[in-house]
Amino acid sequence: MANKAVLEGGPDDLTERIVSVTSSDEDLKIPHRGGYEHFKATPRHQDGPQGRLPVYEWWERTEIAE
């Protein structure tokens, strides 16, 4: 069952800030502008229109090898 999470930090032009997650134990890797933005789970949660969601914080970017 997929849950949702809130993304915090990273590039300003990352438009999706609420994303589906399959496990709260895994880091997220979001494809963006020819690379990946990496987000790690935090102990924090954020309340919003979709309920109480875990917050994932940006920690690095990696490029896709050509």
CHARMM-style PDB file with segment names, atoms N, HN, CA, C and O in Angstrom:
ATOM      1  N   MET     1       0.844  -1.178   0.000  1.00  0.00      PROA
ATOM      2  CA  MET     1       0.000   0.000   0.000  1.00  0.00      PROA
ATOM      3  C   MET     1       0.892   1.245   0.000  1.00  0.00      PROA
ATOM      4  O   MET     1       1.767   1.388   0.854  1.00  0.00      PROA
ATOM      5  N   ALA     2       0.670   2.111  -0.930  1.00  0.00      PROA
ATOM      6  HN  ALA     2      -0.041   1.994  -1.624  1.00  0.00      PROA
ATOM      7  CA  ALA     2       1.486   3.320  -1.049  1.00  0.00      PROA
ATOM      8  C   ALA     2       0.951   4.405  -0.121  1.00  0.00      PROA
ATOM      9  O   ALA     2      -0.260   4.604  -0.018  1.00  0.00      PROA
ATOM     10  N   ASN     3       1.848   5.092   0.542  1.00  0.00      PROA
ATOM     11  HN  ASN     3       2.831   4.930   0.458  1.00  0.00      PROA
ATOM     12  CA  ASN     3       1.521   6.228   1.392  1.00  0.00      PROA
ATOM     13  C   ASN     3       2.050   7.484   0.732  1.00  0.00      PROA
ATOM     14  O   ASN     3       2.667   7.425  -0.331  1.00  0.00      PROA
ATOM     15  N   LYS     4       1.812   8.594   1.350  1.00  0.00      PROA
ATOM     16  HN  LYS     4       1.310   8.641   2.214  1.00  0.00      PROA
ATOM     17  CA  LYS     4       2.311   9.874   0.840  1.00  0.00      PROA
ATOM     18  C   LYS     4       3.330  10.446   1.817  1.00  0.00      PROA
ATOM     19  O   LYS     4       3.340  10.115   3.002  1.00  0.00      PROA
ATOM     20  N   ALA     5       4.190  11.317   1.284  1.00  0.00      PROA
ATOM     21  HN  ALA     5       4.182  11.586   0.321  1.00  0.00      PROA
ATOM     22  CA  ALA     5       5.184  12.011   2.101  1.00  0.00      PROA
ATOM     23  C   ALA     5       5.375  13.413   1.555  1.00  0.00      PROA
ATOM     24  O   ALA     5       5.077  13.683   0.392  1.00  0.00      PROA
ATOM     25  N   VAL     6       5.872  14.302   2.400  1.00  0.00      PROA
ATOM     26  HN  VAL     6       6.114  14.083   3.345  1.00  0.00      PROA
ATOM     27  CA  VAL     6       6.169  15.685   2.032  1.00  0.00      PROA
ATOM     28  C   VAL     6       7.672  15.806   1.808  1.00  0.00      PROA
ATOM     29  O   VAL     6       8.468  15.334   2.620  1.00  0.00      PROA
ATOM     30  N   LEU     7       8.058  16.447   0.694  1.00  0.00      PROA
ATOM     31  HN  LEU     7       7.412  16.831   0.035  1.00  0.00      PROA
ATOM     32  CA  LEU     7       9.466  16.688   0.395  1.00  0.00      PROA
ATOM     33  C   LEU     7       9.835  18.099   0.844  1.00  0.00      PROA
ATOM     34  O   LEU     7       9.119  19.060   0.564  1.00  0.00      PROA
ATOM     35  N   GLU     8      10.959  18.207   1.541  1.00  0.00      PROA
ATOM     36  HN  GLU     8      11.542  17.426   1.768  1.00  0.00      PROA
ATOM     37  CA  GLU     8      11.427  19.499   2.049  1.00  0.00      PROA
ATOM     38  C   GLU     8      12.841  19.748   1.545  1.00  0.00      PROA
ATOM     39  O   GLU     8      13.697  18.866   1.619  1.00  0.00      PROA
ATOM     40  N   GLY     9      13.086  20.954   1.032  1.00  0.00      PROA
ATOM     41  HN  GLY     9      12.391  21.670   0.972  1.00  0.00      PROA
ATOM     42  CA  GLY     9      14.416  21.300   0.538  1.00  0.00      PROA
ATOM     43  C   GLY     9      14.587  20.890  -0.911  1.00  0.00      PROA
ATOM     44  O   GLY     9      13.617  20.553  -1.590  1.00  0.00      PROA
ATOM     45  N   GLY    10      15.819  20.922  -1.378  1.00  0.00      PROA
ATOM     46  HN  GLY    10      16.607  21.196  -0.826  1.00  0.00      PROA
ATOM     47  CA  GLY    10      16.095  20.588  -2.771  1.00  0.00      PROA
ATOM     48  C   GLY    10      15.861  21.770  -3.690  1.00  0.00      PROA
ATOM     49  O   GLY    10      15.685  22.897  -3.229  1.00  0.00      PROA
ATOM     50  N   PRO    11      15.860  21.512  -5.001  1.00  0.00      PROA
ATOM     51  CA  PRO    11      15.722  22.608  -5.966  1.00  0.00      PROA
ATOM     52  C   PRO    11      14.359  23.299  -5.880  1.00  0.00      PROA
ATOM     53  O   PRO    11      13.338  22.662  -5.620  1.00  0.00      PROA
ATOM     54  N   ASP    12      14.367  24.608  -6.104  1.00  0.00      PROA
ATOM     55  HN  ASP    12      15.196  25.126  -6.316  1.00  0.00      PROA
ATOM     56  CA  ASP    12      13.125  25.383  -6.064  1.00  0.00      PROA
ATOM     57  C   ASP    12      12.145  24.972  -7.152  1.00  0.00      PROA
ATOM     58  O   ASP    12      10.935  25.106  -6.975  1.00  0.00      PROA
ATOM     59  N   ASP    13      12.658  24.466  -8.289  1.00  0.00      PROA
ATOM     60  HN  ASP    13      13.641  24.357  -8.433  1.00  0.00      PROA
ATOM     61  CA  ASP    13      11.764  24.125  -9.396  1.00  0.00      PROA
ATOM     62  C   ASP    13      11.246  22.682  -9.333  1.00  0.00      PROA
ATOM     63  O   ASP    13      10.656  22.199 -10.298  1.00  0.00      PROA
ATOM     64  N   LEU    14      11.460  22.002  -8.222  1.00  0.00      PROA
ATOM     65  HN  LEU    14      11.940  22.395  -7.438  1.00  0.00      PROA
ATOM     66  CA  LEU    14      10.884  20.677  -8.019  1.00  0.00      PROA
ATOM     67  C   LEU    14       9.416  20.895  -7.660  1.00  0.00      PROA
ATOM     68  O   LEU    14       9.099  21.312  -6.546  1.00  0.00      PROA
ATOM     69  N   THR    15       8.527  20.612  -8.604  1.00  0.00      PROA
ATOM     70  HN  THR    15       8.784  20.273  -9.509  1.00  0.00      PROA
ATOM     71  CA  THR    15       7.125  20.992  -8.449  1.00  0.00      PROA
ATOM     72  C   THR    15       6.336  20.066  -7.538  1.00  0.00      PROA
ATOM     73  O   THR    15       5.447  20.529  -6.823  1.00  0.00      PROA
ATOM     74  N   GLU    16       6.633  18.775  -7.542  1.00  0.00      PROA
ATOM     75  HN  GLU    16       7.356  18.399  -8.122  1.00  0.00      PROA
ATOM     76  CA  GLU    16       5.891  17.840  -6.706  1.00  0.00      PROA
ATOM     77  C   GLU    16       6.493  17.820  -5.305  1.00  0.00      PROA
ATOM     78  O   GLU    16       7.632  17.389  -5.122  1.00  0.00      PROA
ATOM     79  N   ARG    17       5.741  18.279  -4.331  1.00  0.00      PROA
ATOM     80  HN  ARG    17       4.817  18.629  -4.479  1.00  0.00      PROA
ATOM     81  CA  ARG    17       6.223  18.304  -2.941  1.00  0.00      PROA
ATOM     82  C   ARG    17       5.510  17.268  -2.081  1.00  0.00      PROA
ATOM     83  O   ARG    17       5.921  17.017  -0.948  1.00  0.00      PROA
ATOM     84  N   ILE    18       4.446  16.663  -2.607  1.00  0.00      PROA
ATOM     85  HN  ILE    18       4.112  16.867  -3.527  1.00  0.00      PROA
ATOM     86  CA  ILE    18       3.795  15.529  -1.947  1.00  0.00      PROA
ATOM     87  C   ILE    18       3.878  14.365  -2.912  1.00  0.00      PROA
ATOM     88  O   ILE    18       3.345  14.428  -4.020  1.00  0.00      PROA
ATOM     89  N   VAL    19       4.552  13.295  -2.489  1.00  0.00      PROA
ATOM     90  HN  VAL    19       4.985  13.244  -1.589  1.00  0.00      PROA
ATOM     91  CA  VAL    19       4.817  12.155  -3.369  1.00  0.00      PROA
ATOM     92  C   VAL    19       4.395  10.856  -2.704  1.00  0.00      PROA
ATOM     93  O   VAL    19       4.228  10.790  -1.486  1.00  0.00      PROA
ATOM     94  N   SER    20       4.224   9.820  -3.526  1.00  0.00      PROA
ATOM     95  HN  SER    20       4.360   9.874  -4.515  1.00  0.00      PROA
ATOM     96  CA  SER    20       3.914   8.489  -3.011  1.00  0.00      PROA
ATOM     97  C   SER    20       5.184   7.813  -2.528  1.00  0.00      PROA
ATOM     98  O   SER    20       6.240   7.946  -3.147  1.00  0.00      PROA
ATOM     99  N   VAL    21       5.080   7.089  -1.423  1.00  0.00      PROA
ATOM    100  HN  VAL    21       4.222   6.981  -0.921  1.00  0.00      PROA
ATOM    101  CA  VAL    21       6.193   6.295  -0.900  1.00  0.00      PROA
ATOM    102  C   VAL    21       5.673   4.893  -0.597  1.00  0.00      PROA
ATOM    103  O   VAL    21       4.521   4.718  -0.201  1.00  0.00      PROA
ATOM    104  N   THR    22       6.534   3.900  -0.787  1.00  0.00      PROA
ATOM    105  HN  THR    22       7.470   4.042  -1.109  1.00  0.00      PROA
ATOM    106  CA  THR    22       6.124   2.525  -0.523  1.00  0.00      PROA
ATOM    107  C   THR    22       6.541   2.055   0.858  1.00  0.00      PROA
ATOM    108  O   THR    22       5.916   1.157   1.422  1.00  0.00      PROA
ATOM    109  N   SER    23       7.603   2.657   1.415  1.00  0.00      PROA
ATOM    110  HN  SER    23       8.110   3.387   0.956  1.00  0.00      PROA
ATOM    111  CA  SER    23       8.085   2.267   2.735  1.00  0.00      PROA
ATOM    112  C   SER    23       8.719   3.472   3.398  1.00  0.00      PROA
ATOM    113  O   SER    23       9.463   4.218   2.760  1.00  0.00      PROA
ATOM    114  N   SER    24       8.429   3.666   4.679  1.00  0.00      PROA
ATOM    115  HN  SER    24       7.825   3.060   5.197  1.00  0.00      PROA
ATOM    116  CA  SER    24       9.014   4.808   5.387  1.00  0.00      PROA
ATOM    117  C   SER    24      10.466   4.547   5.774  1.00  0.00      PROA
ATOM    118  O   SER    24      11.141   5.438   6.291  1.00  0.00      PROA
ATOM    119  N   ASP    25      10.951   3.323   5.526  1.00  0.00      PROA
ATOM    120  HN  ASP    25      10.402   2.600   5.106  1.00  0.00      PROA
ATOM    121  CA  ASP    25      12.330   2.974   5.869  1.00  0.00      PROA
ATOM    122  C   ASP    25      13.323   3.282   4.754  1.00  0.00      PROA
ATOM    123  O   ASP    25      14.533   3.192   4.963  1.00  0.00      PROA
ATOM    124  N   GLU    26      12.830   3.642   3.579  1.00  0.00      PROA
ATOM    125  HN  GLU    26      11.847   3.715   3.409  1.00  0.00      PROA
ATOM    126  CA  GLU    26      13.701   3.840   2.424  1.00  0.00      PROA
ATOM    127  C   GLU    26      13.878   5.318   2.113  1.00  0.00      PROA
ATOM    128  O   GLU    26      12.975   6.127   2.323  1.00  0.00      PROA
ATOM    129  N   ASP    27      15.077   5.656   1.603  1.00  0.00      PROA
ATOM    130  HN  ASP    27      15.810   4.998   1.432  1.00  0.00      PROA
ATOM    131  CA  ASP    27      15.295   7.003   1.078  1.00  0.00      PROA
ATOM    132  C   ASP    27      14.547   7.124  -0.240  1.00  0.00      PROA
ATOM    133  O   ASP    27      14.263   6.122  -0.898  1.00  0.00      PROA
ATOM    134  N   LEU    28      14.228   8.358  -0.621  1.00  0.00      PROA
ATOM    135  HN  LEU    28      14.458   9.171  -0.087  1.00  0.00      PROA
ATOM    136  CA  LEU    28      13.548   8.603  -1.892  1.00  0.00      PROA
ATOM    137  C   LEU    28      14.537   9.132  -2.911  1.00  0.00      PROA
ATOM    138  O   LEU    28      15.428   9.915  -2.581  1.00  0.00      PROA
ATOM    139  N   LYS    29      14.374   8.700  -4.148  1.00  0.00      PROA
ATOM    140  HN  LYS    29      13.651   8.064  -4.416  1.00  0.00      PROA
ATOM    141  CA  LYS    29      15.212   9.155  -5.262  1.00  0.00      PROA
ATOM    142  C   LYS    29      14.253   9.656  -6.339  1.00  0.00      PROA
ATOM    143  O   LYS    29      13.575   8.864  -6.992  1.00  0.00      PROA
ATOM    144  N   ILE    30      14.200  10.974  -6.520  1.00  0.00      PROA
ATOM    145  HN  ILE    30      14.751  11.618  -5.989  1.00  0.00      PROA
ATOM    146  CA  ILE    30      13.243  11.616  -7.412  1.00  0.00      PROA
ATOM    147  C   ILE    30      13.967  12.068  -8.681  1.00  0.00      PROA
ATOM    148  O   ILE    30      14.885  12.884  -8.598  1.00  0.00      PROA
ATOM    149  N   PRO    31      13.570  11.546  -9.878  1.00  0.00      PROA
ATOM    150  CA  PRO    31      14.195  12.012 -11.116  1.00  0.00      PROA
ATOM    151  C   PRO    31      13.872  13.493 -11.359  1.00  0.00      PROA
ATOM    152  O   PRO    31      12.726  13.921 -11.225  1.00  0.00      PROA
ATOM    153  N   HSD    32      14.906  14.261 -11.719  1.00  0.00      PROA
ATOM    154  HN  HSD    32      15.837  13.913 -11.828  1.00  0.00      PROA
ATOM    155  CA  HSD    32      14.706  15.701 -11.923  1.00  0.00      PROA
ATOM    156  C   HSD    32      15.864  16.272 -12.726  1.00  0.00      PROA
ATOM    157  O   HSD    32      17.022  16.103 -12.344  1.00  0.00      PROA
ATOM    158  N   ARG    33      15.570  16.945 -13.830  1.00  0.00      PROA
ATOM    159  HN  ARG    33      14.629  17.082 -14.140  1.00  0.00      PROA
ATOM    160  CA  ARG    33      16.556  17.657 -14.679  1.00  0.00      PROA
ATOM    161  C   ARG    33      17.823  16.851 -14.955  1.00  0.00      PROA
ATOM    162  O   ARG    33      18.926  17.343 -14.716  1.00  0.00      PROA
ATOM    163  N   GLY    34      17.687  15.632 -15.449  1.00  0.00      PROA
ATOM    164  HN  GLY    34      16.791  15.232 -15.643  1.00  0.00      PROA
ATOM    165  CA  GLY    34      18.854  14.845 -15.847  1.00  0.00      PROA
ATOM    166  C   GLY    34      19.619  14.225 -14.706  1.00  0.00      PROA
ATOM    167  O   GLY    34      20.767  13.817 -14.878  1.00  0.00      PROA
ATOM    168  N   GLY    35      19.002  14.147 -13.545  1.00  0.00      PROA
ATOM    169  HN  GLY    35      18.069  14.478 -13.406  1.00  0.00      PROA
ATOM    170  CA  GLY    35      19.646  13.538 -12.388  1.00  0.00      PROA
ATOM    171  C   GLY    35      18.607  13.061 -11.398  1.00  0.00      PROA
ATOM    172  O   GLY    35      17.437  12.887 -11.737  1.00  0.00      PROA
ATOM    173  N   TYR    36      19.046  12.854 -10.175  1.00  0.00      PROA
ATOM    174  HN  TYR    36      19.997  12.995  -9.900  1.00  0.00      PROA
ATOM    175  CA  TYR    36      18.141  12.433  -9.111  1.00  0.00      PROA
ATOM    176  C   TYR    36      18.340  13.319  -7.899  1.00  0.00      PROA
ATOM    177  O   TYR    36      19.468  13.649  -7.534  1.00  0.00      PROA
ATOM    178  N   GLU    37      17.237  13.699  -7.281  1.00  0.00      PROA
ATOM    179  HN  GLU    37      16.321  13.430  -7.578  1.00  0.00      PROA
ATOM    180  CA  GLU    37      17.264  14.405  -6.006  1.00  0.00      PROA
ATOM    181  C   GLU    37      16.991  13.355  -4.936  1.00  0.00      PROA
ATOM    182  O   GLU    37      16.020  12.605  -5.034  1.00  0.00      PROA
ATOM    183  N   HSD    38      17.840  13.298  -3.919  1.00  0.00      PROA
ATOM    184  HN  HSD    38      18.629  13.908  -3.839  1.00  0.00      PROA
ATOM    185  CA  HSD    38      17.737  12.283  -2.873  1.00  0.00      PROA
ATOM    186  C   HSD    38      17.180  12.913  -1.591  1.00  0.00      PROA
ATOM    187  O   HSD    38      17.620  13.979  -1.159  1.00  0.00      PROA
ATOM    188  N   PHE    39      16.216  12.233  -1.008  1.00  0.00      PROA
ATOM    189  HN  PHE    39      15.859  11.367  -1.359  1.00  0.00      PROA
ATOM    190  CA  PHE    39      15.559  12.693   0.216  1.00  0.00      PROA
ATOM    191  C   PHE    39      15.609  11.588   1.262  1.00  0.00      PROA
ATOM    192  O   PHE    39      15.409  10.416   0.942  1.00  0.00      PROA
ATOM    193  N   LYS    40      15.878  11.961   2.521  1.00  0.00      PROA
ATOM    194  HN  LYS    40      16.041  12.913   2.781  1.00  0.00      PROA
ATOM    195  CA  LYS    40      15.919  11.012   3.640  1.00  0.00      PROA
ATOM    196  C   LYS    40      14.754  11.285   4.578  1.00  0.00      PROA
ATOM    197  O   LYS    40      14.344  12.430   4.766  1.00  0.00      PROA
ATOM    198  N   ALA    41      14.232  10.220   5.160  1.00  0.00      PROA
ATOM    199  HN  ALA    41      14.566   9.290   5.007  1.00  0.00      PROA
ATOM    200  CA  ALA    41      13.143  10.355   6.131  1.00  0.00      PROA
ATOM    201  C   ALA    41      13.629  11.099   7.369  1.00  0.00      PROA
ATOM    202  O   ALA    41      14.776  10.938   7.787  1.00  0.00      PROA
ATOM    203  N   THR    42      12.763  11.904   7.945  1.00  0.00      PROA
ATOM    204  HN  THR    42      11.832  12.035   7.605  1.00  0.00      PROA
ATOM    205  CA  THR    42      13.044  12.588   9.199  1.00  0.00      PROA
ATOM    206  C   THR    42      12.030  12.083  10.233  1.00  0.00      PROA
ATOM    207  O   THR    42      11.066  11.413   9.862  1.00  0.00      PROA
ATOM    208  N   PRO    43      12.223  12.386  11.499  1.00  0.00      PROA
ATOM    209  CA  PRO    43      11.231  11.997  12.500  1.00  0.00      PROA
ATOM    210  C   PRO    43      10.012  12.930  12.520  1.00  0.00      PROA
ATOM    211  O   PRO    43       9.057  12.705  13.264  1.00  0.00      PROA
ATOM    212  N   ARG    44      10.061  13.976  11.694  1.00  0.00      PROA
ATOM    213  HN  ARG    44      10.837  14.159  11.089  1.00  0.00      PROA
ATOM    214  CA  ARG    44       8.997  14.991  11.695  1.00  0.00      PROA
ATOM    215  C   ARG    44       7.811  14.587  10.823  1.00  0.00      PROA
ATOM    216  O   ARG    44       7.936  13.752   9.927  1.00  0.00      PROA
ATOM    217  N   HSD    45       6.660  15.195  11.103  1.00  0.00      PROA
ATOM    218  HN  HSD    45       6.559  15.874  11.831  1.00  0.00      PROA
ATOM    219  CA  HSD    45       5.451  15.044  10.297  1.00  0.00      PROA
ATOM    220  C   HSD    45       4.872  16.424  10.035  1.00  0.00      PROA
ATOM    221  O   HSD    45       5.148  17.378  10.762  1.00  0.00      PROA
ATOM    222  N   GLN    46       4.062  16.513   8.980  1.00  0.00      PROA
ATOM    223  HN  GLN    46       3.838  15.737   8.389  1.00  0.00      PROA
ATOM    224  CA  GLN    46       3.431  17.782   8.631  1.00  0.00      PROA
ATOM    225  C   GLN    46       1.948  17.521   8.397  1.00  0.00      PROA
ATOM    226  O   GLN    46       1.583  16.585   7.685  1.00  0.00      PROA
ATOM    227  N   ASP    47       1.098  18.344   8.994  1.00  0.00      PROA
ATOM    228  HN  ASP    47       1.394  19.104   9.572  1.00  0.00      PROA
ATOM    229  CA  ASP    47      -0.344  18.232   8.791  1.00  0.00      PROA
ATOM    230  C   ASP    47      -0.741  19.080   7.594  1.00  0.00      PROA
ATOM    231  O   ASP    47      -0.270  20.206   7.436  1.00  0.00      PROA
ATOM    232  N   GLY    48      -1.616  18.529   6.749  1.00  0.00      PROA
ATOM    233  HN  GLY    48      -1.999  17.615   6.878  1.00  0.00      PROA
ATOM    234  CA  GLY    48      -2.077  19.252   5.572  1.00  0.00      PROA
ATOM    235  C   GLY    48      -3.385  18.674   5.073  1.00  0.00      PROA
ATOM    236  O   GLY    48      -4.007  17.856   5.750  1.00  0.00      PROA
ATOM    237  N   PRO    49      -3.807  19.098   3.884  1.00  0.00      PROA
ATOM    238  CA  PRO    49      -5.086  18.639   3.331  1.00  0.00      PROA
ATOM    239  C   PRO    49      -5.168  17.119   3.162  1.00  0.00      PROA
ATOM    240  O   PRO    49      -6.262  16.554   3.171  1.00  0.00      PROA
ATOM    241  N   GLN    50      -4.021  16.458   3.007  1.00  0.00      PROA
ATOM    242  HN  GLN    50      -3.133  16.917   2.999  1.00  0.00      PROA
ATOM    243  CA  GLN    50      -4.014  15.009   2.819  1.00  0.00      PROA
ATOM    244  C   GLN    50      -3.765  14.263   4.134  1.00  0.00      PROA
ATOM    245  O   GLN    50      -3.518  13.057   4.129  1.00  0.00      PROA
ATOM    246  N   GLY    51      -3.830  14.976   5.250  1.00  0.00      PROA
ATOM    247  HN  GLY    51      -4.031  15.956   5.255  1.00  0.00      PROA
ATOM    248  CA  GLY    51      -3.635  14.353   6.555  1.00  0.00      PROA
ATOM    249  C   GLY    51      -2.231  14.589   7.096  1.00  0.00      PROA
ATOM    250  O   GLY    51      -1.511  15.474   6.633  1.00  0.00      PROA
ATOM    251  N   ARG    52      -1.862  13.793   8.071  1.00  0.00      PROA
ATOM    252  HN  ARG    52      -2.447  13.074   8.447  1.00  0.00      PROA
ATOM    253  CA  ARG    52      -0.535  13.894   8.717  1.00  0.00      PROA
ATOM    254  C   ARG    52       0.448  13.052   7.908  1.00  0.00      PROA
ATOM    255  O   ARG    52       0.315  11.830   7.831  1.00  0.00      PROA
ATOM    256  N   LEU    53       1.437  13.717   7.305  1.00  0.00      PROA
ATOM    257  HN  LEU    53       1.545  14.709   7.367  1.00  0.00      PROA
ATOM    258  CA  LEU    53       2.381  13.042   6.414  1.00  0.00      PROA
ATOM    259  C   LEU    53       3.809  13.132   6.967  1.00  0.00      PROA
ATOM    260  O   LEU    53       4.180  14.137   7.574  1.00  0.00      PROA
ATOM    261  N   PRO    54       4.613  12.071   6.752  1.00  0.00      PROA
ATOM    262  CA  PRO    54       6.021  12.149   7.140  1.00  0.00      PROA
ATOM    263  C   PRO    54       6.772  13.145   6.257  1.00  0.00      PROA
ATOM    264  O   PRO    54       6.425  13.342   5.093  1.00  0.00      PROA
ATOM    265  N   VAL    55       7.790  13.762   6.821  1.00  0.00      PROA
ATOM    266  HN  VAL    55       8.071  13.602   7.767  1.00  0.00      PROA
ATOM    267  CA  VAL    55       8.610  14.734   6.087  1.00  0.00      PROA
ATOM    268  C   VAL    55       9.928  14.070   5.692  1.00  0.00      PROA
ATOM    269  O   VAL    55      10.610  13.466   6.520  1.00  0.00      PROA
ATOM    270  N   TYR    56      10.271  14.197   4.407  1.00  0.00      PROA
ATOM    271  HN  TYR    56       9.718  14.688   3.735  1.00  0.00      PROA
ATOM    272  CA  TYR    56      11.558  13.740   3.887  1.00  0.00      PROA
ATOM    273  C   TYR    56      12.363  14.974   3.523  1.00  0.00      PROA
ATOM    274  O   TYR    56      11.846  15.895   2.891  1.00  0.00      PROA
ATOM    275  N   GLU    57      13.637  14.995   3.922  1.00  0.00      PROA
ATOM    276  HN  GLU    57      14.058  14.247   4.436  1.00  0.00      PROA
ATOM    277  CA  GLU    57      14.496  16.159   3.731  1.00  0.00      PROA
ATOM    278  C   GLU    57      15.542  15.875   2.654  1.00  0.00      PROA
ATOM    279  O   GLU    57      16.158  14.810   2.634  1.00  0.00      PROA
ATOM    280  N   TRP    58      15.733  16.858   1.750  1.00  0.00      PROA
ATOM    281  HN  TRP    58      15.232  17.724   1.766  1.00  0.00      PROA
ATOM    282  CA  TRP    58      16.726  16.726   0.680  1.00  0.00      PROA
ATOM    283  C   TRP    58      18.112  16.626   1.293  1.00  0.00      PROA
ATOM    284  O   TRP    58      18.423  17.305   2.271  1.00  0.00      PROA
ATOM    285  N   TRP    59      18.964  15.747   0.693  1.00  0.00      PROA
ATOM    286  HN  TRP    59      18.711  15.195  -0.102  1.00  0.00      PROA
ATOM    287  CA  TRP    59      20.341  15.665   1.197  1.00  0.00      PROA
ATOM    288  C   TRP    59      21.398  15.612   0.109  1.00  0.00      PROA
ATOM    289  O   TRP    59      22.561  15.901   0.391  1.00  0.00      PROA
ATOM    290  N   GLU    60      21.041  15.250  -1.147  1.00  0.00      PROA
ATOM    291  HN  GLU    60      20.096  15.015  -1.375  1.00  0.00      PROA
ATOM    292  CA  GLU    60      22.045  15.332  -2.216  1.00  0.00      PROA
ATOM    293  C   GLU    60      21.399  15.172  -3.582  1.00  0.00      PROA
ATOM    294  O   GLU    60      20.241  14.774  -3.708  1.00  0.00      PROA
ATOM    295  N   ARG    61      22.186  15.495  -4.596  1.00  0.00      PROA
ATOM    296  HN  ARG    61      23.127  15.818  -4.493  1.00  0.00      PROA
ATOM    297  CA  ARG    61      21.786  15.302  -5.985  1.00  0.00      PROA
ATOM    298  C   ARG    61      22.849  14.451  -6.672  1.00  0.00      PROA
ATOM    299  O   ARG    61      24.045  14.638  -6.445  1.00  0.00      PROA
ATOM    300  N   THR    62      22.414  13.529  -7.499  1.00  0.00      PROA
ATOM    301  HN  THR    62      21.443  13.378  -7.683  1.00  0.00      PROA
ATOM    302  CA  THR    62      23.344  12.759  -8.324  1.00  0.00      PROA
ATOM    303  C   THR    62      22.943  12.908  -9.780  1.00  0.00      PROA
ATOM    304  O   THR    62      21.764  13.072 -10.094  1.00  0.00      PROA
ATOM    305  N   GLU    63      23.919  12.851 -10.660  1.00  0.00      PROA
ATOM    306  HN  GLU    63      24.877  12.717 -10.404  1.00  0.00      PROA
ATOM    307  CA  GLU    63      23.685  12.972 -12.094  1.00  0.00      PROA
ATOM    308  C   GLU    63      23.458  11.583 -12.693  1.00  0.00      PROA
ATOM    309  O   GLU    63      24.009  10.593 -12.212  1.00  0.00      PROA
ATOM    310  N   ILE    64      22.654  11.520 -13.732  1.00  0.00      PROA
ATOM    311  HN  ILE    64      22.206  12.324 -14.123  1.00  0.00      PROA
ATOM    312  CA  ILE    64      22.456  10.276 -14.473  1.00  0.00      PROA
ATOM    313  C   ILE    64      23.607  10.144 -15.464  1.00  0.00      PROA
ATOM    314  O   ILE    64      23.841  11.046 -16.268  1.00  0.00      PROA
ATOM    315  N   ALA    65      24.322   9.030 -15.411  1.00  0.00      PROA
ATOM    316  HN  ALA    65      24.131   8.297 -14.758  1.00  0.00      PROA
ATOM    317  CA  ALA    65      25.452   8.789 -16.323  1.00  0.00      PROA
ATOM    318  C   ALA    65      24.931   8.607 -17.737  1.00  0.00      PROA
ATOM    319  O   ALA    65      23.918   7.945 -17.964  1.00  0.00      PROA
ATOM    320  N   GLU    66      25.646   9.211 -18.691  1.00  0.00      PROA
ATOM    321  HN  GLU    66      26.469   9.748 -18.507  1.00  0.00      PROA
ATOM    322  CA  GLU    66      25.238   9.090 -20.103  1.00  0.00      PROA
ATOM    323  C   GLU    66      25.995   8.000 -20.786  1.00  0.00      PROA
ATOM    324  OT1 GLU    66      25.786   7.753 -21.974  1.00  0.00      PROA
TER     325      GLU     66
END
